[in-house]
Short mmCIF file of C-alpha atoms and ligand atoms in Angstrom, two decimals:
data_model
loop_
_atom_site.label_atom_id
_atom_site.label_comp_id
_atom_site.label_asym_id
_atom_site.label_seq_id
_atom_site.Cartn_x
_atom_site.Cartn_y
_atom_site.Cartn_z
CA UNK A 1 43.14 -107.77 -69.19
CA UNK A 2 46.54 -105.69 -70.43
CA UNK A 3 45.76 -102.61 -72.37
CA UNK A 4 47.18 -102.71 -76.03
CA UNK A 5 46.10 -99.57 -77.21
CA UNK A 6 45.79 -95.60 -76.52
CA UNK A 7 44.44 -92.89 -79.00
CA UNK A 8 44.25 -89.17 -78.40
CA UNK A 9 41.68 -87.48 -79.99
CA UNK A 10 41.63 -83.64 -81.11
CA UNK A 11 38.38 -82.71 -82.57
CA UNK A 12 36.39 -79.21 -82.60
CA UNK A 13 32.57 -79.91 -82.93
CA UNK A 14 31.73 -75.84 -82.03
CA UNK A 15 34.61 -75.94 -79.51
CA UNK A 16 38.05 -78.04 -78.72
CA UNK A 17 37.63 -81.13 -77.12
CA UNK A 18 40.38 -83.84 -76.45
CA UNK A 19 39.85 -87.42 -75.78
CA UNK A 20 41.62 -90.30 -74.26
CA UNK A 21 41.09 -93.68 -76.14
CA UNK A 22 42.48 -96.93 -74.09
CA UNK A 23 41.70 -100.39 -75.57
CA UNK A 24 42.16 -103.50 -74.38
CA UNK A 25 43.68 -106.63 -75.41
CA UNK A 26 39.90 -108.41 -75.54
CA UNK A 27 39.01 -105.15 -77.87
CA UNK A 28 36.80 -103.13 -75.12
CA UNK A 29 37.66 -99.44 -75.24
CA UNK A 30 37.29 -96.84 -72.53
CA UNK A 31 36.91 -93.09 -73.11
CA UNK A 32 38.37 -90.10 -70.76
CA UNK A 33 37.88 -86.67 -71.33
CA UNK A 34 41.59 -84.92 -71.14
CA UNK A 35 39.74 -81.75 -72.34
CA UNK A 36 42.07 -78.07 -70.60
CA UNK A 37 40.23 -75.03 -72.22
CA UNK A 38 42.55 -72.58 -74.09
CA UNK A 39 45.40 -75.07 -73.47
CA UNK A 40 44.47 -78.09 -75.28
CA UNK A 41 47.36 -79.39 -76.78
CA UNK A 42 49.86 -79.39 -73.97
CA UNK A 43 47.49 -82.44 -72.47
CA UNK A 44 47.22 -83.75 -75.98
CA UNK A 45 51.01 -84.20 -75.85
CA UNK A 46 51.15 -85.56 -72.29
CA UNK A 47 49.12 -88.33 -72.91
CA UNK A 48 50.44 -89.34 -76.58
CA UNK A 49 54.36 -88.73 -75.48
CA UNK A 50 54.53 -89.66 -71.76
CA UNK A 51 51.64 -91.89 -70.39
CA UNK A 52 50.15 -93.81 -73.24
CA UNK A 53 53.88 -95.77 -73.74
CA UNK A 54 53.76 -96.64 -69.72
CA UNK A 55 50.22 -98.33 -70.14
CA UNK A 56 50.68 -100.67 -72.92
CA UNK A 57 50.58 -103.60 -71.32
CA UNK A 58 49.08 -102.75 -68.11
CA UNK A 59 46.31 -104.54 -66.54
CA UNK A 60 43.22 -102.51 -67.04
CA UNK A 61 41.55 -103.59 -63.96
CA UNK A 62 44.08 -101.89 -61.17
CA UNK A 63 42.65 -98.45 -61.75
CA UNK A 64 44.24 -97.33 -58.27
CA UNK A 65 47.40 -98.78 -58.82
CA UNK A 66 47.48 -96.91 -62.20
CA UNK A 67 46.14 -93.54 -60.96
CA UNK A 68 48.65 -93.68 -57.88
CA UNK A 69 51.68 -94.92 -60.37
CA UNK A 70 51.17 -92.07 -62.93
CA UNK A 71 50.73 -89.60 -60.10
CA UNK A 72 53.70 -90.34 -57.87
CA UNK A 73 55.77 -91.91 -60.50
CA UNK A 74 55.57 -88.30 -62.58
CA UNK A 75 57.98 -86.83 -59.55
CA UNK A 76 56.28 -83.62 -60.95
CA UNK A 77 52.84 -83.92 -58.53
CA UNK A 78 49.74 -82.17 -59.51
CA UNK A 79 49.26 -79.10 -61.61
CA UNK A 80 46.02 -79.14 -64.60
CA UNK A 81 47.85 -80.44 -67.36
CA UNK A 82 49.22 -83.56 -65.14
CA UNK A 83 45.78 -84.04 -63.37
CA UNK A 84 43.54 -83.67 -66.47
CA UNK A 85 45.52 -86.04 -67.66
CA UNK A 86 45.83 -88.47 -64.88
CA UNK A 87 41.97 -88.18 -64.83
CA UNK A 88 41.01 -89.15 -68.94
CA UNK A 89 43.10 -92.25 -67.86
CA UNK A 90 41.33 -93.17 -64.83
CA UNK A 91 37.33 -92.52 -66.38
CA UNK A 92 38.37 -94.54 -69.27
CA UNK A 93 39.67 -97.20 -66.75
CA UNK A 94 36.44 -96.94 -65.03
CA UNK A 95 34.48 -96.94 -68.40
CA UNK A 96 36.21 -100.12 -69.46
CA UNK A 97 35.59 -102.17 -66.03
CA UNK A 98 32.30 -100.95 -66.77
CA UNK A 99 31.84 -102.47 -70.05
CA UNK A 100 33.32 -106.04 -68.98
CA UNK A 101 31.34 -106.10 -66.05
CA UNK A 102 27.99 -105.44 -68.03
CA UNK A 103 27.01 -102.28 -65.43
CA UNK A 104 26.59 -99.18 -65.53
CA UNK A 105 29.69 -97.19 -63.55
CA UNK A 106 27.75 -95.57 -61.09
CA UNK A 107 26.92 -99.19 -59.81
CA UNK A 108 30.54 -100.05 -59.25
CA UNK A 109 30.84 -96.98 -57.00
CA UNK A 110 28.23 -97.86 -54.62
CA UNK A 111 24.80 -97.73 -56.34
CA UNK A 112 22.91 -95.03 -56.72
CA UNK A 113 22.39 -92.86 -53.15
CA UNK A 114 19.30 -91.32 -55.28
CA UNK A 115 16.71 -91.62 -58.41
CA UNK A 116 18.17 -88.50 -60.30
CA UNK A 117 20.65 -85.89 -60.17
CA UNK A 118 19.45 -82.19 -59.82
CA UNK A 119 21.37 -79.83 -62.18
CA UNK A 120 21.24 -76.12 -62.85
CA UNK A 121 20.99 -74.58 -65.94
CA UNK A 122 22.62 -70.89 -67.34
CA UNK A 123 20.76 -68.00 -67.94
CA UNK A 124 21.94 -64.37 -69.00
CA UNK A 125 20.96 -61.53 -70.42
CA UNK A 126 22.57 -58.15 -71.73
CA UNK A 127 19.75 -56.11 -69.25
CA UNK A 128 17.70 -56.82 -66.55
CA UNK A 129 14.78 -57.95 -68.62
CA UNK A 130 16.44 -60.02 -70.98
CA UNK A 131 18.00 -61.73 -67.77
CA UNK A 132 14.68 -62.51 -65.84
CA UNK A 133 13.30 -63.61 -69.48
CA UNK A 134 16.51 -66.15 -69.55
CA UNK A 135 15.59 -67.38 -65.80
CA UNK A 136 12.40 -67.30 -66.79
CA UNK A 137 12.29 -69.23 -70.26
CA UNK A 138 14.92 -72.01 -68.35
CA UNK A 139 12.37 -72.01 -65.36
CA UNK A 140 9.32 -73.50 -68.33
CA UNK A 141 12.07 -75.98 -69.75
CA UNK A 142 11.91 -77.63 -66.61
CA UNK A 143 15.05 -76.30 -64.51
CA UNK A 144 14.86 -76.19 -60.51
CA UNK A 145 17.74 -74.74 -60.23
CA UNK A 146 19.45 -71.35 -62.52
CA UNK A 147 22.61 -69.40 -62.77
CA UNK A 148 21.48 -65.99 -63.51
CA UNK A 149 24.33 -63.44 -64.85
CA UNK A 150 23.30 -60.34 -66.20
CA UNK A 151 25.24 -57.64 -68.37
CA UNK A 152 26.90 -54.90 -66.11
CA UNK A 153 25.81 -50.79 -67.09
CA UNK A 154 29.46 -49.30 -68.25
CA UNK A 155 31.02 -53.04 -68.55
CA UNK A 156 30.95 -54.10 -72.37
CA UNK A 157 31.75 -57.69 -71.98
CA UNK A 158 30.40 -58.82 -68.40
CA UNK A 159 31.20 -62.42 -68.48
CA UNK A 160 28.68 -64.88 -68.71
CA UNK A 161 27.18 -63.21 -71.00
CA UNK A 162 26.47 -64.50 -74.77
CA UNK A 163 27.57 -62.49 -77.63
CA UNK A 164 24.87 -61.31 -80.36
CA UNK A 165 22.56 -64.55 -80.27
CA UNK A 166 24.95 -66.90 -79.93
CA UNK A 167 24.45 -69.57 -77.23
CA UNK A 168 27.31 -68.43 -74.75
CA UNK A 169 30.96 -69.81 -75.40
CA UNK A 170 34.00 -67.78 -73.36
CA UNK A 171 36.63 -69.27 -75.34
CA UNK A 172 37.67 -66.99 -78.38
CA UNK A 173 39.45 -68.21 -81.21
CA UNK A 174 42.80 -67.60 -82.16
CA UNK A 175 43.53 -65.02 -79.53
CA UNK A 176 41.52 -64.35 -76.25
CA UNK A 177 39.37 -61.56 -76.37
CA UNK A 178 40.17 -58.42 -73.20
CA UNK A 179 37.30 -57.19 -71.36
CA UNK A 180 37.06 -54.89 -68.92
CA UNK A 181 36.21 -54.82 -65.53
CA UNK A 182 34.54 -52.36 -62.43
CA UNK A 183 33.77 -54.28 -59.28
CA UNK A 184 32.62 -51.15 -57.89
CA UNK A 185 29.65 -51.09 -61.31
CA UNK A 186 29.47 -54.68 -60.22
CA UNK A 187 28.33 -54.50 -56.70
CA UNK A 188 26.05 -52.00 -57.27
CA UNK A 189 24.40 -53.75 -59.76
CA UNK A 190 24.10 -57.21 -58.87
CA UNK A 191 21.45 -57.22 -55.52
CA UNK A 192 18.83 -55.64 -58.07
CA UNK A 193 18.98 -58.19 -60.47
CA UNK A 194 18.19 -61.06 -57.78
CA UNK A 195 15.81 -58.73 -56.05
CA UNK A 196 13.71 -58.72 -59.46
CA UNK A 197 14.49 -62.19 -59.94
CA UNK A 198 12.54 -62.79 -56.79
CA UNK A 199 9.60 -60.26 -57.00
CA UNK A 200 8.55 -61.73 -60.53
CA UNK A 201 9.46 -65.70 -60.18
CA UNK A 202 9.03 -66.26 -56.68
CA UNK A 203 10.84 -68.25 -53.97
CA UNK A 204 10.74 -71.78 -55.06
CA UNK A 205 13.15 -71.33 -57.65
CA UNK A 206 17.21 -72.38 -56.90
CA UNK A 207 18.66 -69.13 -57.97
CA UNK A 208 23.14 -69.08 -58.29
CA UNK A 209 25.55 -66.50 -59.47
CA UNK A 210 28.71 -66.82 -60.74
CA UNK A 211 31.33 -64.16 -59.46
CA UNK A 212 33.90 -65.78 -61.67
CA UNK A 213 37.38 -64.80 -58.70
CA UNK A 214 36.79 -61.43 -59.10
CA UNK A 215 36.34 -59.69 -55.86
CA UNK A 216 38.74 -59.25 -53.12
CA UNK A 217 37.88 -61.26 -49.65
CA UNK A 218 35.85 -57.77 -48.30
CA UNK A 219 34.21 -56.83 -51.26
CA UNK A 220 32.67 -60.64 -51.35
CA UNK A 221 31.78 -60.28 -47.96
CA UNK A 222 29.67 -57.08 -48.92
CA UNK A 223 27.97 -58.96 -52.27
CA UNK A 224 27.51 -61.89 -49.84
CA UNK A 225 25.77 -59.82 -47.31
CA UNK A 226 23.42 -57.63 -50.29
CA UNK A 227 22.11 -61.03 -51.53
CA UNK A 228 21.28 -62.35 -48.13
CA UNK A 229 17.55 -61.40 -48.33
CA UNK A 230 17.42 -63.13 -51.56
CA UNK A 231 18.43 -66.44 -50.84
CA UNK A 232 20.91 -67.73 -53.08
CA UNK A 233 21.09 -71.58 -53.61
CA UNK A 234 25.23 -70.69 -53.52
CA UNK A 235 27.75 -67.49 -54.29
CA UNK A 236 29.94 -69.10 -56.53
CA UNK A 237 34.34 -68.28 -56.98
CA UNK A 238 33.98 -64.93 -54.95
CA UNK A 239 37.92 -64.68 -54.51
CA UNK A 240 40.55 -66.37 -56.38
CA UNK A 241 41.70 -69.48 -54.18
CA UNK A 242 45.16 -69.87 -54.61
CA UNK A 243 44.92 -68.19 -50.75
CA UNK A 244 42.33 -70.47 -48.86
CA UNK A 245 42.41 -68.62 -45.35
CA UNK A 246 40.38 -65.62 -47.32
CA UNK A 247 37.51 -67.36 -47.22
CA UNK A 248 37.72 -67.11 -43.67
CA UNK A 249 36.87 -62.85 -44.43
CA UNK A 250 33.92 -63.63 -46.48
CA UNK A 251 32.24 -66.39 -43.90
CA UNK A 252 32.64 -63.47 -41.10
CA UNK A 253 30.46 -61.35 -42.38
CA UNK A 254 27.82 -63.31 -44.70
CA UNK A 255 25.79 -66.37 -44.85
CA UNK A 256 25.06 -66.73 -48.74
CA UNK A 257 26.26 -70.25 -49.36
CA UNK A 258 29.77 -70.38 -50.70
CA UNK A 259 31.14 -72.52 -54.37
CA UNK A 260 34.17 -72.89 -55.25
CA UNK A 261 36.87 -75.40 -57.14
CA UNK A 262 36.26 -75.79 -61.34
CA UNK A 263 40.13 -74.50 -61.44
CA UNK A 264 40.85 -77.28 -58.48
CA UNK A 265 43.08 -80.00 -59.47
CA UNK A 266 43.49 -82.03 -56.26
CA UNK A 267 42.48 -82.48 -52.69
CA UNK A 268 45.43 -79.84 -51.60
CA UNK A 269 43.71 -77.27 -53.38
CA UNK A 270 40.51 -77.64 -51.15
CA UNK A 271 41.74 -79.14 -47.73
CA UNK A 272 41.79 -75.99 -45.67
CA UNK A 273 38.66 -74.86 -47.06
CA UNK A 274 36.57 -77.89 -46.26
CA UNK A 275 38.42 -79.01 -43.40
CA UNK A 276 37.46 -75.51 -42.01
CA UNK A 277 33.92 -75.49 -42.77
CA UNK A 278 35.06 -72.10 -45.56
CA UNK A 279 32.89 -73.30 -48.14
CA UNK A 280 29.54 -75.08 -48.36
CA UNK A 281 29.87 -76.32 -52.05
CA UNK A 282 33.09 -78.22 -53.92
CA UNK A 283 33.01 -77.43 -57.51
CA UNK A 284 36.15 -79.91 -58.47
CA UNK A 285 35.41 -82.00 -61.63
CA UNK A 286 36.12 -85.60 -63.25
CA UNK A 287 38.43 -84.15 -65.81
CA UNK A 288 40.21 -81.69 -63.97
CA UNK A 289 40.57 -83.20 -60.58
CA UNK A 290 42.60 -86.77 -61.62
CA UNK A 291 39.31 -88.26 -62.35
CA UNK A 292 36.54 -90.60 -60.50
CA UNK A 293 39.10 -92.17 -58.17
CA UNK A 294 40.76 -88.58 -56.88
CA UNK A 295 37.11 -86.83 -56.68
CA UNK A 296 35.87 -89.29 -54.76
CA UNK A 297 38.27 -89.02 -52.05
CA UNK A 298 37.82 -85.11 -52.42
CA UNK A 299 34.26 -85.95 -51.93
CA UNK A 300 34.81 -88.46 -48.55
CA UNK A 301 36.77 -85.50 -47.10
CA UNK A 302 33.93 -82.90 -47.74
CA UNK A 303 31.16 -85.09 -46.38
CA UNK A 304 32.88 -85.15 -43.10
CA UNK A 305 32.55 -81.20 -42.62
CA UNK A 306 29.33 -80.96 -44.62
CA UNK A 307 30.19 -79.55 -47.53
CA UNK A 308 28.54 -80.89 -50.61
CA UNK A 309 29.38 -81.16 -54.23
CA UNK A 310 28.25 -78.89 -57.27
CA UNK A 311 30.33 -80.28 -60.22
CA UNK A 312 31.78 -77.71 -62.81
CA UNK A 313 29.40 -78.70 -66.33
CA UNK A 314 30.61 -76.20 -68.76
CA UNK A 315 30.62 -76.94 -72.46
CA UNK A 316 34.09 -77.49 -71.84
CA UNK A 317 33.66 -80.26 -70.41
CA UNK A 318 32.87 -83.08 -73.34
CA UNK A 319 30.38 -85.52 -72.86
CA UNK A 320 32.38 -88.10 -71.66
CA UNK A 321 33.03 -85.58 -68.44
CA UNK A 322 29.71 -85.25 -68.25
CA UNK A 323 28.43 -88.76 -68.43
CA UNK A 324 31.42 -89.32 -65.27
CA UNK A 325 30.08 -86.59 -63.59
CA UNK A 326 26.86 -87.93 -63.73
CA UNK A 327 27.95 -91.66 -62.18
CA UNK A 328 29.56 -89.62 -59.79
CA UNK A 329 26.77 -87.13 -58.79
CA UNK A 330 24.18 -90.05 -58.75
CA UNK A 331 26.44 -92.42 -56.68
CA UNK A 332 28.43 -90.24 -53.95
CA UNK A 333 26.24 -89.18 -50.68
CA UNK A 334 26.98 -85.75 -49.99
CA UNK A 335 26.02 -84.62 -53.76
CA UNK A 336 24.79 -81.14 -54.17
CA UNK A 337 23.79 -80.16 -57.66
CA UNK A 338 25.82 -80.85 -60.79
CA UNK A 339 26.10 -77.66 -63.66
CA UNK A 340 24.32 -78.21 -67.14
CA UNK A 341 25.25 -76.66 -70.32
CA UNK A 342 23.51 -78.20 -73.09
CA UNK A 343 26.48 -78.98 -75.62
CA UNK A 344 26.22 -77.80 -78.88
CA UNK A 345 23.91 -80.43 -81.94
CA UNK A 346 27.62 -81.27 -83.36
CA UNK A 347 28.90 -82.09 -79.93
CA UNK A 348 26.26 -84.41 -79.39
CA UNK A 349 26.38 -86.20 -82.74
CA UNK A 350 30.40 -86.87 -82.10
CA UNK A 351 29.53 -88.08 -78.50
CA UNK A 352 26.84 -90.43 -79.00
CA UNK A 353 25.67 -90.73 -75.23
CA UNK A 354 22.85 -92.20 -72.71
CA UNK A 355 22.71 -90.10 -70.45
CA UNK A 356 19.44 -87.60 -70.47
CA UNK A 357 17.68 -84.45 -69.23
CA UNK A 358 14.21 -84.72 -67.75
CA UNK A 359 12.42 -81.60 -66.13
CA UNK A 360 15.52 -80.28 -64.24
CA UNK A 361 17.33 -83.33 -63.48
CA UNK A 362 19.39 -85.99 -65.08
CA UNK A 363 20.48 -89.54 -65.35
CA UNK A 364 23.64 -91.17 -66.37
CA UNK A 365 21.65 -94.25 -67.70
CA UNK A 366 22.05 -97.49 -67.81
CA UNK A 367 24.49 -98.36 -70.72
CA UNK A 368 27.30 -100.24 -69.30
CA UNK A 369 30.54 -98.26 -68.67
CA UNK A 370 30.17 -94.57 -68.96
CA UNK A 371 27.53 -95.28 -71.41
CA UNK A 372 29.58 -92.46 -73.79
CA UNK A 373 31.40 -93.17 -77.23
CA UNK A 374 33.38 -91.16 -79.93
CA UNK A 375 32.10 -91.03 -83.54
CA UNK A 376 35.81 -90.92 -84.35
CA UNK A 377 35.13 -90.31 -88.44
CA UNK A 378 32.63 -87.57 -87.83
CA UNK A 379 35.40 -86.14 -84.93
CA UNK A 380 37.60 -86.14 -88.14
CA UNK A 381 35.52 -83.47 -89.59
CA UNK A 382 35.68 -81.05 -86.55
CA UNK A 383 39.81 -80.15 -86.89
CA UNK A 384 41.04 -78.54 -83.75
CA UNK A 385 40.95 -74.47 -83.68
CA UNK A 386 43.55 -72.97 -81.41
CA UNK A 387 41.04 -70.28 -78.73
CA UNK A 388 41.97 -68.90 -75.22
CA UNK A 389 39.64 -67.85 -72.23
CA UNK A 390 38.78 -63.80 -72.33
CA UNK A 391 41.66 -61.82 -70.17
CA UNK A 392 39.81 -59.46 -67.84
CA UNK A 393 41.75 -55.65 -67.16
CA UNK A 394 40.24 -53.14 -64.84
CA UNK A 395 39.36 -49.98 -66.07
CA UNK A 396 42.71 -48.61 -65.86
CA UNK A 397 44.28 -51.21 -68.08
CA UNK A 398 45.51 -53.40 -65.02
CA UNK A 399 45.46 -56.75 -65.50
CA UNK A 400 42.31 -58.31 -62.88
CA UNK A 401 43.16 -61.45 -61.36
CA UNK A 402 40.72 -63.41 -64.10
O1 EZ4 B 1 34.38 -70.12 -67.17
O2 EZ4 B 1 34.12 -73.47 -68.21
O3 EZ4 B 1 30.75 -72.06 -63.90
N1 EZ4 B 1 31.15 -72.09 -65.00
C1 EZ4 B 1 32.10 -71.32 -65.48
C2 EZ4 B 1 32.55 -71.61 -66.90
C3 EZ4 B 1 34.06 -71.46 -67.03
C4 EZ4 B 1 34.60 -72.16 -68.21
C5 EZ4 B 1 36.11 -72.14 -68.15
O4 EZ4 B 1 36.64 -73.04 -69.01
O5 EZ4 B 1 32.61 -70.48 -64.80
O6 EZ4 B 1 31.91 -70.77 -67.80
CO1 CO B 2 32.20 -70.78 -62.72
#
């Protein structure tokens, strides 16, 4: 079954998306997202210049084969613009076996390990009250579990938080938009929001936050520590982890449950931290992380030192991430909770899809493959709009680390 075909697309339904196209020689197509926020087309051009030529030709069916071939043959190992697209390659592999198999994907990984996959949805709010409204008003759609980030007295752009009444979107178009930044504000802020969170909605609720790499190792220790009484489901990026023995500070002193790894690209970037029991949650994702194959075997390492996964879910993430993600999350053991951002109406219209949301959980469905397509004529209508990720100074016009 050679592959004869491979299409990038570059569409903008309310955001930039790109997505890998392989087709085969009996005229089944596979989809991969390929999508890097804020640096788009440098993937774009990866795939159409340097690994769509090498596949023509291939057979479709040795999805390790290829993923190990365009990893190691590259020389140049790793990296987000190599991985991403190593891993739109190997979930449109996946999607095509998929298809001529007649099964859904997450059946070809092992079954599914449960009925449905629990996800957690965002909720912000400039103040305090609009925040435990947001928790609150996700709480009645059904969520178990919600990310609560709440505007910052003396910050003007916390981040998380949506613009005007916007749904919230961090990537800016044309050039990225600078906020500022006081972790000192920050951490003496944050405890009372979860503190109200639980005196009005209670215990039962999965409550996250989203520190976003901006504290140092001591100063997530101390946020840590402050939301011990209030028992977060997870604490998620405290410290940028280009360094993974800091993690070893923050697990000294606190036992809020630790995220980390939507800027992860492979295992390397996460083998100290799980093989030392740092973290409790593995944020790595399908599109960033070299795909199913690669996340899996991050996964098998993780479920060995019980840490559990909690894939990134962002709207920059297309559907076709998010319909992997869901095979994934429903098929691998040690699964944790997966993200959810609803994508915007457009989004949805250009990505056709069958997976669905019920009452705080979803399910990839049953369509065979990743049970995801591309309305490629309506795509045409949504040209690509160059936008960056906010920079982030601290007060004194520093540049933070994120
Ligand atoms: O900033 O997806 O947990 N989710 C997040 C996201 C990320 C964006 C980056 O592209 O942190 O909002
Ligand atoms: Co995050």
């Amino acid at each position: 079954m050679r592959i004869v075909d491979g299409q990038v697309n570059v569409c903008c339904p309310g955001r930039n998306f790109v997505t890998l196209k392989l087709v085969t020689e009996d005229g089944v197509h596979g989809l991969g997202d390929a999508t890097l926020n804020g640096r788009e087309l440098s993937v774009a051009s990866y795939l159409n210049d340097h690994v769509v030529p090498l596949l023509i030709g291939r057979d479709a069916r040795r999805i390790e084969d290829t993923w190990q071939y365009l990893y190691k043959g590259a020389y140049w190992r790793r990296g987000p613009v190599t991985m991403a697209a190593i891993g739109a390659v190997d979930m449109a592999l996946w999607d095509i076996l998929g298809k001529t198999l007649d099964v859904p994907v997450y059946r070809l990984l092992g079954g599914a390990s449960r009925d449905r996959v629990m996800v957690y949805a965002h909720a912000n709010g400039r103040t305090l009250d609009d925040t435990v409204a947001a928790v609150a008003h996700h709480a009645s759609l059904g969520y178990v579990a919600i990310r609560a980030q709440c505007g910052i007295p003396g910050i003007p752009h916390a981040y998380g938080i949506a613009r005007g009444d916007q749904p919230y979107e961090p990537a800016e178009k044309n050039a990225p938009l600078e906020t500022v930044w006081s972790t000192e504000r920050y951490l003496d802020f944050v405890p009372s929001l979860f503190e109200r969170l639980r005196r009005e909605l209670g215990q039962d609720l999965h409550l996250l936050h989203d520190v976003h790499h901006r504290l140092t190792p001591i100063e997530a220790a101390r946020l840590g520590k402050s939301l011990e009484p209030y028992g977060l489901f997870w604490m998620e990026d405290p410290v940028p982890a280009e360094l993974q023995e800091a993690f070893r500070i923050i697990r000294h002193h606190t036992t809020t449950p630790v995220a980390v790894g939507e800027v992860f690209n492979s295992i390397f970037d996460c083998q100290q931290l799980i093989q030392e029991h740092l973290i409790d949650y593995i944020r790595a994702t399908v599109t960033h992380a070299g795909g199913i194959s690669h996340l899996r075997k991050i996964a098998a390492l993780a479920e060995l030192h019980h840490v559990r996964t909690g894939c990134h879910g962002a709207t920059d993430l297309s559907p076709v991430a998010m319909a992997a993600a869901l095979h994934f999350d429903l098929s691998v053991h040690n699964f944790g909770i997966q993200e959810h951002m609803p994508h915007s109406a457009d989004t949805d219209r250009v990505f056709p899809h069958a997976y669905a949301f019920d009452a705080g959980y979803m399910h990839p469905g049953e369509a065979p493959g990743l049970g995801v397509d591309l309305d490629e004529a309506l795509a045409a209508s949504f040209p690509y709009e160059r936008a960056y990720l906010p920079v982030n100074r601290k007060l004194d016009g520093t540049l933070h680390s994120w």
